[in-house]
Short mmCIF file of C-alpha atoms and ligand atoms in Angstrom, two decimals:
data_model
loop_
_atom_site.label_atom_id
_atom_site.label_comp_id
_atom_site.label_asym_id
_atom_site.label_seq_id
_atom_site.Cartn_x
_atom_site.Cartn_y
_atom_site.Cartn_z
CA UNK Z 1 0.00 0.00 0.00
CA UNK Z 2 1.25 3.11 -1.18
CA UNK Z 3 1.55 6.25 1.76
CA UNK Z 4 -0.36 9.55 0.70
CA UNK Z 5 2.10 12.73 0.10
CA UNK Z 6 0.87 14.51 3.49
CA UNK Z 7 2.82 11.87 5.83
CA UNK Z 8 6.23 13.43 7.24
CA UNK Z 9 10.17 12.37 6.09
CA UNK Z 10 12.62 12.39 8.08
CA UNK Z 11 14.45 15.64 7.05
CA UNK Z 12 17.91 15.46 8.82
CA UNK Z 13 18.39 11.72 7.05
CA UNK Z 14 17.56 12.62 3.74
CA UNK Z 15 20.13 15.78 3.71
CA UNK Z 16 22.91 13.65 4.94
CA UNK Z 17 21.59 10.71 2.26
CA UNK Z 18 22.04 13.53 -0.14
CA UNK Z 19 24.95 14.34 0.94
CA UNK Z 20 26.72 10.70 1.24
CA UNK Z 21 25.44 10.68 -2.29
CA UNK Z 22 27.47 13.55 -3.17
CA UNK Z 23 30.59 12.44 -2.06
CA UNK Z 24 30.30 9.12 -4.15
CA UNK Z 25 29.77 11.02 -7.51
CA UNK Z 26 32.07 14.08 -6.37
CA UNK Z 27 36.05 12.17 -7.93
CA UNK Z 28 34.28 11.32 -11.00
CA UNK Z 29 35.63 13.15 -14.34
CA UNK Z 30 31.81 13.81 -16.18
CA UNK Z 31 31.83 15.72 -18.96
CA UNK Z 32 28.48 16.02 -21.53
CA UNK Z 33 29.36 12.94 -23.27
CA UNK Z 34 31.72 9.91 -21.82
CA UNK Z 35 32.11 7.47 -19.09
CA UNK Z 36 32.35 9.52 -16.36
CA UNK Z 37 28.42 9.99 -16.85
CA UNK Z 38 27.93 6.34 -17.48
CA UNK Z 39 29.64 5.20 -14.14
CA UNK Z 40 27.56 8.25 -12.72
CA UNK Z 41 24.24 7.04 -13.98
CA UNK Z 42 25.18 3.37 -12.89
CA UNK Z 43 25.52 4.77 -9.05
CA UNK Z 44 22.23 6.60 -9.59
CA UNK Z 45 20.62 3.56 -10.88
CA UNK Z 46 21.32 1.89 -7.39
CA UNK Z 47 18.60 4.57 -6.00
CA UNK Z 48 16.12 5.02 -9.14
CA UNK Z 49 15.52 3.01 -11.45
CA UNK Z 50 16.95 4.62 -14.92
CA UNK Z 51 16.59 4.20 -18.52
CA UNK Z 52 19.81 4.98 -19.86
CA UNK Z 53 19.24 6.31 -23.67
CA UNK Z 54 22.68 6.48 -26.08
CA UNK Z 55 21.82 9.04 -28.65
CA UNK Z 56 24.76 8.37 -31.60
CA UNK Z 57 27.54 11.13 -32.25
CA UNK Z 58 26.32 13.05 -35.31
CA UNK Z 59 22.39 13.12 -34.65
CA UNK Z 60 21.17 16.02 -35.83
CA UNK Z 61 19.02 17.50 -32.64
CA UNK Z 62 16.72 20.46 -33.99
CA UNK Z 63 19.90 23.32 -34.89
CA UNK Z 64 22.44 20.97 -33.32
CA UNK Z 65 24.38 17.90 -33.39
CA UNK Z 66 25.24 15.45 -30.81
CA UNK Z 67 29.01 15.72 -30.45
CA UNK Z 68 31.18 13.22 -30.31
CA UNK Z 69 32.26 11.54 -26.97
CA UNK Z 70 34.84 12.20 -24.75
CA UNK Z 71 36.75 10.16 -22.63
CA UNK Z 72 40.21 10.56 -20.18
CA UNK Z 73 42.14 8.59 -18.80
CA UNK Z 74 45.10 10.53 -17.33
CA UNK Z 75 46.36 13.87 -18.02
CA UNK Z 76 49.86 15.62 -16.17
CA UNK Z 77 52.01 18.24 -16.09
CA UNK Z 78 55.64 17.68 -15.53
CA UNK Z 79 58.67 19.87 -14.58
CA UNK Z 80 62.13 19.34 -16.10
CA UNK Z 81 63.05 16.84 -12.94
CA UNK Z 82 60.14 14.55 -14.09
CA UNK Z 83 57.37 15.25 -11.21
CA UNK Z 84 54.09 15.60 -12.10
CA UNK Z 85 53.28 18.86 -11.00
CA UNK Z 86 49.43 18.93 -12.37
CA UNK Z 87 48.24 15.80 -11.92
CA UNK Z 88 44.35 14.97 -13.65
CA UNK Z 89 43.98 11.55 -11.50
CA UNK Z 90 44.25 13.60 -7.98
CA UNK Z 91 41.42 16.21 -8.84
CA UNK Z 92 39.10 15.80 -12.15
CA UNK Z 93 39.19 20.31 -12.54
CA UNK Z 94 42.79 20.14 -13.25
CA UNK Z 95 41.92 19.28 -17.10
CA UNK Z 96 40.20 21.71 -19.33
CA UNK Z 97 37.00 19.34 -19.82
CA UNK Z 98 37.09 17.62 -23.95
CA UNK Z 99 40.79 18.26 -24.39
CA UNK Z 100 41.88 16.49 -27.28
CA UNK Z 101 44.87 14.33 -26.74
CA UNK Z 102 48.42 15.61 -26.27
CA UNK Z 103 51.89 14.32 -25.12
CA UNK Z 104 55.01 16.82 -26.14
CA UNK Z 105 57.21 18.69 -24.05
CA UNK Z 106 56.46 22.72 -24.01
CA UNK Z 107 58.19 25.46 -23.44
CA UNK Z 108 56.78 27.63 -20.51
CA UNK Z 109 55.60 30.18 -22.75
CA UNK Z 110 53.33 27.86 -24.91
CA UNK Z 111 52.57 25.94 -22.15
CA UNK Z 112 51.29 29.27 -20.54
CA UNK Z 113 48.86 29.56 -23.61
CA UNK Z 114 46.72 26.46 -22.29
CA UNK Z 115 46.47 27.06 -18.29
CA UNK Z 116 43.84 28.76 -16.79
CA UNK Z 117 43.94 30.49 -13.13
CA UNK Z 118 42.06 32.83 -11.03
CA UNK Z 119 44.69 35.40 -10.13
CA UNK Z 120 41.45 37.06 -8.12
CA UNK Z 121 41.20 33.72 -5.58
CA UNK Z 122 44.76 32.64 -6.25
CA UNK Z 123 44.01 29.08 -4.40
CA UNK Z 124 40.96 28.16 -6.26
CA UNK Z 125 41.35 25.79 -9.38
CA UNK Z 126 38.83 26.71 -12.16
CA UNK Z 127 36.33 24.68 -13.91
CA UNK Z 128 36.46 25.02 -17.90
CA UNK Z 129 35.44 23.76 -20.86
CA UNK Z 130 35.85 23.44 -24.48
CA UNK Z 131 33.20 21.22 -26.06
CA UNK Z 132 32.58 23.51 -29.52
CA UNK Z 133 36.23 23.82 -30.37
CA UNK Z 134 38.87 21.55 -30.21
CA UNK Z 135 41.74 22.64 -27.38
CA UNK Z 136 43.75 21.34 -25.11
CA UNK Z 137 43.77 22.40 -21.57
CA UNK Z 138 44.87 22.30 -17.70
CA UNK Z 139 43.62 24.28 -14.88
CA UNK Z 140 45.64 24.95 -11.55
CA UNK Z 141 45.59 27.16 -8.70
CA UNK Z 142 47.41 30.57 -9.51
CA UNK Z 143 49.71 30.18 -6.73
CA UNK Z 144 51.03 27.16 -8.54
CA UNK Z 145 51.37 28.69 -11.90
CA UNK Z 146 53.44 31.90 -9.80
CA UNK Z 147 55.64 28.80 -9.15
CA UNK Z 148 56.51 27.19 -12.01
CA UNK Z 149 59.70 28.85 -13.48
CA UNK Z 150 61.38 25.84 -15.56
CA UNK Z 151 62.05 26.51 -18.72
CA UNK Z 152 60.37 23.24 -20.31
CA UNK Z 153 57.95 21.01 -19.11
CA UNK Z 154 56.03 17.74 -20.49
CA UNK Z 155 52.27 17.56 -21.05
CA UNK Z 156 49.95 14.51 -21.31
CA UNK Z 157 46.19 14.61 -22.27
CA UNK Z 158 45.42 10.58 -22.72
CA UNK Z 159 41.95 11.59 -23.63
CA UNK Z 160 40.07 10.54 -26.79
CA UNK Z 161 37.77 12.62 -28.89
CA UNK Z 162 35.82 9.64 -30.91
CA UNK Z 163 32.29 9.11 -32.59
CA UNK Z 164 30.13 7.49 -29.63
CA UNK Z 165 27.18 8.24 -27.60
CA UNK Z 166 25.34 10.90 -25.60
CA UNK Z 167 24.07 9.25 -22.42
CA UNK Z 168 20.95 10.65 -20.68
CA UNK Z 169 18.81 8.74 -17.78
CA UNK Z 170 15.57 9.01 -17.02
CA UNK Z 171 13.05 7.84 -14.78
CA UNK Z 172 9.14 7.39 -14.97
CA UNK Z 173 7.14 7.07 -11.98
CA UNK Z 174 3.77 6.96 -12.90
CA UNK Z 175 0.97 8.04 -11.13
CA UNK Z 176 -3.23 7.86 -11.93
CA UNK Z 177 -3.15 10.63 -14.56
CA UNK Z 178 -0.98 10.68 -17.68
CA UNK Z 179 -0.18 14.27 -17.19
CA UNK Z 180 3.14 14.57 -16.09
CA UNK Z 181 5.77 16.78 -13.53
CA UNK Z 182 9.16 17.22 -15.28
CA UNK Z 183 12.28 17.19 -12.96
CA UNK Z 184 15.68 18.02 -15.52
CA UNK Z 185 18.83 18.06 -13.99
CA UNK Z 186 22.12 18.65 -15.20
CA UNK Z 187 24.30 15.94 -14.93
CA UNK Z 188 27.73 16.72 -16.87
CA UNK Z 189 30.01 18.60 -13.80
CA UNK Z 190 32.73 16.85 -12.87
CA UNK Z 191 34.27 17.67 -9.40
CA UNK Z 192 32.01 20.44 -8.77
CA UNK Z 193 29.20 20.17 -5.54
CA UNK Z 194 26.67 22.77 -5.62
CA UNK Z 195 26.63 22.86 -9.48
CA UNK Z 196 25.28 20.51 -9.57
CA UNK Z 197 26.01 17.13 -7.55
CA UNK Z 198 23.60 19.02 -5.34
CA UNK Z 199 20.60 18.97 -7.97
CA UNK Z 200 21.40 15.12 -9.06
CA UNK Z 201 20.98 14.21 -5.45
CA UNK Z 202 18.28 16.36 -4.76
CA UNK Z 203 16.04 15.00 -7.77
CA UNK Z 204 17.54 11.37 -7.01
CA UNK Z 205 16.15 11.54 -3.32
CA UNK Z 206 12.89 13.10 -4.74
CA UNK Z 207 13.01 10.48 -7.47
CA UNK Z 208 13.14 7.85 -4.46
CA UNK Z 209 10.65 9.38 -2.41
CA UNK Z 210 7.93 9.93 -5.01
CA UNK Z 211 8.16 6.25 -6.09
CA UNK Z 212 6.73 5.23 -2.62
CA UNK Z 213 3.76 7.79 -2.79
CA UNK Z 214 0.29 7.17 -4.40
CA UNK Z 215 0.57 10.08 -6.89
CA UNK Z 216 -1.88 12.21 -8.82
CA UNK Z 217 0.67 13.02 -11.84
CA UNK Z 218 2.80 11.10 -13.21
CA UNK Z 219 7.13 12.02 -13.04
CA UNK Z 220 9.84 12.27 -15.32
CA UNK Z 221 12.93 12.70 -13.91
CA UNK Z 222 15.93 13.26 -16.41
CA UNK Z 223 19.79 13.39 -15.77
CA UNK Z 224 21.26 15.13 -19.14
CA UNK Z 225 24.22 16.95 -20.13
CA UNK Z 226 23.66 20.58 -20.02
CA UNK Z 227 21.87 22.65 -23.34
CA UNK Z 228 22.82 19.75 -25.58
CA UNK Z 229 20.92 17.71 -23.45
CA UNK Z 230 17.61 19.23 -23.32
CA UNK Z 231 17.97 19.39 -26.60
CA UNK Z 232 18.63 15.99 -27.20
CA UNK Z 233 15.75 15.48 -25.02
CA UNK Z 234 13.26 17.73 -26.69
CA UNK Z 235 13.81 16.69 -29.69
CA UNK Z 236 13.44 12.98 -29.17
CA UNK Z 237 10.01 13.70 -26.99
CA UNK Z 238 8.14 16.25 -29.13
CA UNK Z 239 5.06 13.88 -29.63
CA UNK Z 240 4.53 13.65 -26.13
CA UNK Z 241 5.80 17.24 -24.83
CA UNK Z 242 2.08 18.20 -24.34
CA UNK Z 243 1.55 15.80 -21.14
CA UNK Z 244 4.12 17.97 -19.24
CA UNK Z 245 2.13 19.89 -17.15
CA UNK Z 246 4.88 21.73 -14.53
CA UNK Z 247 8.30 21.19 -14.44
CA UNK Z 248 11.11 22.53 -12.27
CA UNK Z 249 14.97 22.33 -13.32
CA UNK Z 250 16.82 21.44 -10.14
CA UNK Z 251 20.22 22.88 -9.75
CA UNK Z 252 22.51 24.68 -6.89
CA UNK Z 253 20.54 23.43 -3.70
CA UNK Z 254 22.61 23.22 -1.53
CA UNK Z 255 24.31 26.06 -0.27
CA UNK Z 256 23.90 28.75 2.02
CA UNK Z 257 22.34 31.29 0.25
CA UNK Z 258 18.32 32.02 0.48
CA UNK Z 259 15.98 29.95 -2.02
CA UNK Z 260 15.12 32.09 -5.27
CA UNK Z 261 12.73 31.24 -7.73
CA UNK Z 262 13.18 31.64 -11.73
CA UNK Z 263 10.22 31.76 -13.06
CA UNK Z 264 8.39 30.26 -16.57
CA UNK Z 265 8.40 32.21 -19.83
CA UNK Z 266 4.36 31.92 -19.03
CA UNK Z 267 5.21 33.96 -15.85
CA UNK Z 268 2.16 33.00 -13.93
CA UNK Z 269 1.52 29.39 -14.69
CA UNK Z 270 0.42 26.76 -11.64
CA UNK Z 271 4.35 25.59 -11.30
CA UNK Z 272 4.72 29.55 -10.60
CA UNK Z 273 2.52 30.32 -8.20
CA UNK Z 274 3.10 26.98 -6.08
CA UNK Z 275 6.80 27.83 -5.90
CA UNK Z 276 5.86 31.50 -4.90
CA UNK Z 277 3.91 30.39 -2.04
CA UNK Z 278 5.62 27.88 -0.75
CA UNK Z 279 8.72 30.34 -0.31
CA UNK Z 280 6.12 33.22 0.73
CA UNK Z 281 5.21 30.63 3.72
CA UNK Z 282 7.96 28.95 4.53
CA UNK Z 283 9.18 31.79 7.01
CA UNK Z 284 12.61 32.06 5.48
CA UNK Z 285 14.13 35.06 3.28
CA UNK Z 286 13.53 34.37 -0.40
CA UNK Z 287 13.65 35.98 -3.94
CA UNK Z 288 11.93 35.60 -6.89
CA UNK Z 289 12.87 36.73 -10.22
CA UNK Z 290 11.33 36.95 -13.62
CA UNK Z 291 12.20 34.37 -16.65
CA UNK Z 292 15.15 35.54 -18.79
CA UNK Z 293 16.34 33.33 -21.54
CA UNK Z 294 19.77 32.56 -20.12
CA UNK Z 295 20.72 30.17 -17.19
CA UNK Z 296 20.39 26.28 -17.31
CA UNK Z 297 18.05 23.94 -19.24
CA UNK Z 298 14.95 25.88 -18.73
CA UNK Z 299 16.06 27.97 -21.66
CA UNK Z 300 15.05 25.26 -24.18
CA UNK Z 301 11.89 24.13 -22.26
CA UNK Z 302 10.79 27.63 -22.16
CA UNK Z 303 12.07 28.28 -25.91
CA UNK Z 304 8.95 30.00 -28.10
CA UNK Z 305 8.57 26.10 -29.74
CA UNK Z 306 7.88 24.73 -26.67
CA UNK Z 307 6.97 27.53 -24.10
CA UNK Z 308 6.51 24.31 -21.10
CA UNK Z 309 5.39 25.67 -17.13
CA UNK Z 310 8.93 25.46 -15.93
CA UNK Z 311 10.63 27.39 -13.21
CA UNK Z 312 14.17 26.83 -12.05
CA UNK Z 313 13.95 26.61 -8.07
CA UNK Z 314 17.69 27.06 -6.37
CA UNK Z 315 19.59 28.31 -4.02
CA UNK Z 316 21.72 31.23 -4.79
CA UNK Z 317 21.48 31.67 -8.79
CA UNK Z 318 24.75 30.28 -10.92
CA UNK Z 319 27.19 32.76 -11.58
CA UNK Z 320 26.26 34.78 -8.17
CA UNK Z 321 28.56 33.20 -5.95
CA UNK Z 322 32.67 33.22 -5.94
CA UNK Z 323 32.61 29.37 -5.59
CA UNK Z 324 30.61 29.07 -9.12
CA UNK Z 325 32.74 26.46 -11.53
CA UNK Z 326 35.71 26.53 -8.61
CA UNK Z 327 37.11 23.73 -6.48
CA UNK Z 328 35.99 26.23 -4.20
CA UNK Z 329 32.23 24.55 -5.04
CA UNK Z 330 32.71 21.51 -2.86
CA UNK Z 331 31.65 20.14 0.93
CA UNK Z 332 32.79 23.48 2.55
CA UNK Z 333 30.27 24.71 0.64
CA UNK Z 334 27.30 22.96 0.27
CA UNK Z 335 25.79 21.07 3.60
CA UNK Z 336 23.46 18.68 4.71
CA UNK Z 337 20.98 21.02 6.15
CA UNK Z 338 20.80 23.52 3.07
CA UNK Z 339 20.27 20.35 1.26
CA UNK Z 340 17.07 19.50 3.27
CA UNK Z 341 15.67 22.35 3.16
CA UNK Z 342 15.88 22.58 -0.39
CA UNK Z 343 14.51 19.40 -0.72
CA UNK Z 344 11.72 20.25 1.92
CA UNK Z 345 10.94 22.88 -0.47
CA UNK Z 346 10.45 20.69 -3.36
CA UNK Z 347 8.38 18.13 -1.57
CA UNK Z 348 5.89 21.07 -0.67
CA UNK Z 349 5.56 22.51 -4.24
CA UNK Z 350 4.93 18.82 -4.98
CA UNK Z 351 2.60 18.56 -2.59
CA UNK Z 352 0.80 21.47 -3.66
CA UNK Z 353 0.42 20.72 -7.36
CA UNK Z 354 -0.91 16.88 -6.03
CA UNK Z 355 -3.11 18.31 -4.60
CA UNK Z 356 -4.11 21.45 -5.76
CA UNK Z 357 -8.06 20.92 -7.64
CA UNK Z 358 -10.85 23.05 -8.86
CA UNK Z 359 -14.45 22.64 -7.42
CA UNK Z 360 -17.59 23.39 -7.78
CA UNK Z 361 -20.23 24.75 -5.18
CA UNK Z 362 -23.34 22.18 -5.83
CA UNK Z 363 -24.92 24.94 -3.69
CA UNK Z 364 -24.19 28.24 -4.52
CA UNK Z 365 -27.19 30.37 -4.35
CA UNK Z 366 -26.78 31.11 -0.88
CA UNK Z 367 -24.61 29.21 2.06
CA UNK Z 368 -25.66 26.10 2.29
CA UNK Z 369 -26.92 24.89 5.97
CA UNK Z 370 -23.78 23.70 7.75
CA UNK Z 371 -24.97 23.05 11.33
CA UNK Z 372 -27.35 20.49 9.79
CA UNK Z 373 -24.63 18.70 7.68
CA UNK Z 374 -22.72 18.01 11.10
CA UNK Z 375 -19.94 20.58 9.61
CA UNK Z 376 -19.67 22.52 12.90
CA UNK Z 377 -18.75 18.83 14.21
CA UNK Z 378 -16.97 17.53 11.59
CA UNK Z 379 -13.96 20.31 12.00
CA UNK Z 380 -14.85 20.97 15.56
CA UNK Z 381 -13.11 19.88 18.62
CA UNK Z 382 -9.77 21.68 17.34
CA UNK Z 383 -8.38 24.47 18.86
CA UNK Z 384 -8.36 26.82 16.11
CA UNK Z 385 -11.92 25.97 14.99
CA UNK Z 386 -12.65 29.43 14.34
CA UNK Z 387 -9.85 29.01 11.28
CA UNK Z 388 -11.28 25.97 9.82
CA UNK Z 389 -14.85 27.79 9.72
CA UNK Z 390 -13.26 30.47 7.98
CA UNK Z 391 -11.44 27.89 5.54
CA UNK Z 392 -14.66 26.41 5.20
CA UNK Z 393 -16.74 29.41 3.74
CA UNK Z 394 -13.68 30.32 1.70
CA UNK Z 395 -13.68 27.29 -0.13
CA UNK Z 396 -17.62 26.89 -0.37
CA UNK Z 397 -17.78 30.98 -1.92
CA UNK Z 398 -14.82 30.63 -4.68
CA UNK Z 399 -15.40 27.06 -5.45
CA UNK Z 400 -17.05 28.61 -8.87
CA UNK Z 401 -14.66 26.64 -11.08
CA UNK Z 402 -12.53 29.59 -11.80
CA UNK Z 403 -10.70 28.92 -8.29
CA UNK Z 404 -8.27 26.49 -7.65
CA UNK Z 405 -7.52 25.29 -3.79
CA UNK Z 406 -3.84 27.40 -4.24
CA UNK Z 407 -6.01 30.51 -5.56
CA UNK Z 408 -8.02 29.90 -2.17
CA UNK Z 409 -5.31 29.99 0.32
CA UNK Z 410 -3.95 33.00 -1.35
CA UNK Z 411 -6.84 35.01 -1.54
CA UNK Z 412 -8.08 33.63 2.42
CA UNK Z 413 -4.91 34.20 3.25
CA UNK Z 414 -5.06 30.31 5.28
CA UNK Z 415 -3.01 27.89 5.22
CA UNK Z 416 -2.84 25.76 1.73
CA UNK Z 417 -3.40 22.47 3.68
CA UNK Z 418 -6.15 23.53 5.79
CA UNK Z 419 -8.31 24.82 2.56
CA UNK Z 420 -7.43 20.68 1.08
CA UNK Z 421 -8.74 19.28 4.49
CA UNK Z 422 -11.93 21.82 4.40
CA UNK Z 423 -12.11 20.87 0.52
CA UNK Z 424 -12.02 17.06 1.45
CA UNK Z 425 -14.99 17.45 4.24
CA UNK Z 426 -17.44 19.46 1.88
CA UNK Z 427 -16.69 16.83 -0.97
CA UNK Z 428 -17.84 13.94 1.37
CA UNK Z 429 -20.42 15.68 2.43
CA UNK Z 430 -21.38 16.03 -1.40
CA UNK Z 431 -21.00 20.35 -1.23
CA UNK Z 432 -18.27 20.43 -3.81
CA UNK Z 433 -17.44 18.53 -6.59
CA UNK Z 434 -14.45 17.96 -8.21
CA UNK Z 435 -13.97 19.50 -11.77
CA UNK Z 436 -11.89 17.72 -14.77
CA UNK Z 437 -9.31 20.09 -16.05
ZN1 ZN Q 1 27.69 24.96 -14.51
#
């Protein structure tokens, strides 16, 4: 027997699950294509149960193409007396991420032309990239490069750059209806905690969690490589995009900056307004900001072809903190109890859009008689009876059709779950009834 979504987790476990989690995925080298997100998934898998999809190098995905696949083995730097100096297999940063192959020994000067530092937080090691254009690449703190003054040095990149696969997983967990909540992650960092080991655990935990819940919707939970993956994705799901109802793209939840909200392109659709008051109530300082078509995956989702009801709920935004695509990004940084609240957070939006339904007053000219229904009784004997009355005539005067339970609570100003237990009450005693979408 599946458990309803009101019963209680145990919050402290799951942000040190999440956590644990974390740590396992942390030494792995992922990059958008390659092994590194194979052995990834394959971990994940051991919590969810994933489809893994291989999409061939060369697929032509709307405007793009599906590159091809990158893997490392080893990659070093080292000085004239032979010590490796940079050293890939110690920390999965120090290479830029899709260097092609190299072994040669360099003079300083070239050498110089393919490091990359942060002379503004000289002991951080950077995180880059170079998918679109073929490079080779190591990254190091810039007290190390201060201290390199030989006058040649070898480099090896044993990395291959190879037609292959794109790797994506994905999860279905499906519920009565076939209209569906989309949770996209990112899944392509290597090293790298709050963005966005913290968003793959998150949506793995959730992933869990859900599974054991008798749901309204149905989930889809996918792990992808950042941009090219959502539009992998998108592309191979068209026929069925319509089913996705909300969605939310999890990424940087766990550290210890206030929740903020990115909104939809749509601005004010039911994912929108359930994050927005879920933040509004949950006591803590928050921030909401509008769409803008820049950030993570919710930039093709919310692309004019496809316009889908999804937000992006995080922590403190990517690019706003010093730590952002930095070793600095790592278990210093993000903690156990920012992850639980983040992923309290998420299970009360979910709970919300479970359970947030339209009615209909089968009454409405005039209040129906309550005292004769028992409906004094029925909510009575609680402390804050006076509330529940008030909850009660709220929901019985905008149940019109045009009102769902979250517009309720709003505009009452009471509690979301005490309008759904009012709701349930008048629909079993046959005062509301429950409209189709
Ligand atoms: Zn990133």
């Amino acid at each position: 027997m599946k458990k309803s979504f009101i019963e209680t987790i145990d919050n402290d476990k799951v942000g040190d699950d999440m956590f644990q989690l974390m740590s396992e995925l942390y030494p792995i080298c992922r990059s958008i294509t390659g092994n590194g997100v194979v052995e990834s998934l394959n971990i994940l898998n051991r919590h969810l149960p994933l489809t893994i999809h291989e999409i061939p190098s060369g697929t032509k995905v709307f405007d793009w193409t599906v590159p091809k696949e990158w893997n490392i083995r080893d990659a070093y730097i080292k000085n004239s007396k032979g010590e490796k100096i940079v050293d890939f297999k110690k920390f999965s940063l120090h290479v830029l991420n899709y260097s092609v192959p190299v072994k040669k020994k360099v003079s300083l000067d070239e050498l110089k032309e393919h490091l990359f530092t942060l002379p503004e937080y000289p002991e951080w090691i950077p995180y880059r990239t170079s998918y679109f254009k073929e490079n080779w690449g190591f990254c190091l703190s810039h007290n190390q490069l201060l201290e390199m003054n030989d006058k040649e040095y070898e480099v090896c990149i044993d990395s291959s750059l190879e037609d292959g696969n794109l790797t994506y997983g994905e999860c279905f967990i499906e519920g009565e209806e076939p209209d569906e909540v989309l949770l996209s992650c990112h899944a392509c960092h290597p090293s790298l905690c709050n963005d966005n080991l913290s968003g793959v655990s998150l949506v793995t935990f959730l992933g869990k969690y859900l599974s054991t819940l008798s749901l309204r919707y149905s989930y889809r939970i996918i792990f992808i490589p950042g941009t090219i993956g959502s539009i992998t994705w998108l592309s191979r799901n068209e026929t069925n995009i319509s089913r996705i109802k909300h969605g939310l793209v999890v990424a940087c939840v766990g550290d210890p900056g206030m929740s903020t909200y990115k909104r939809s392109r749509i601005g004010n659709a039911e994912i929108d307004k359930a994050v927005e008051h879920v933040l509004k109530n949950s006591g803590k300082p928050y921030e909401i900001v509008d769409f803008s078509p820049y950030g993570y995956d919710e930039r093709q989702y919310c692309s004019p072809g496809f316009n889908l009801p999804v937000g992006c709920l995080f922590r403190t935004p990517h690019g706003q903190y010093p730590e952002y695509h930095t070793s600095a990004d790592n278990f210093d940084f993000v903690r156990p109890e920012y992850l639980s609240d983040s992923f309290s957070k998420y299970i009360s939006v979910l709970k919300i859009l479970e359970n947030n339904k339209r009615y209909s007053n089968t009454n409405p000219k005039c209040e129906p008689q309550l005292g004769k229904r028992g409906l004094y009784t029925a909510i009575g004997g609680k402390s804050d009876t006076n509330a529940d009355q008030m909850a009660l005539l709220w929901v019985l005067n905008l149940s019109d059709g045009q009102h769902s339970l979250l517009d309720i609570s709003e505009r009452s100003g009471i509690d979301f779950d005490r309008i759904k237990d009012v709701a349930d009450i008048l629909q079993q005693k046959v005062l509301l009834q429950e409209l189709q979408k």
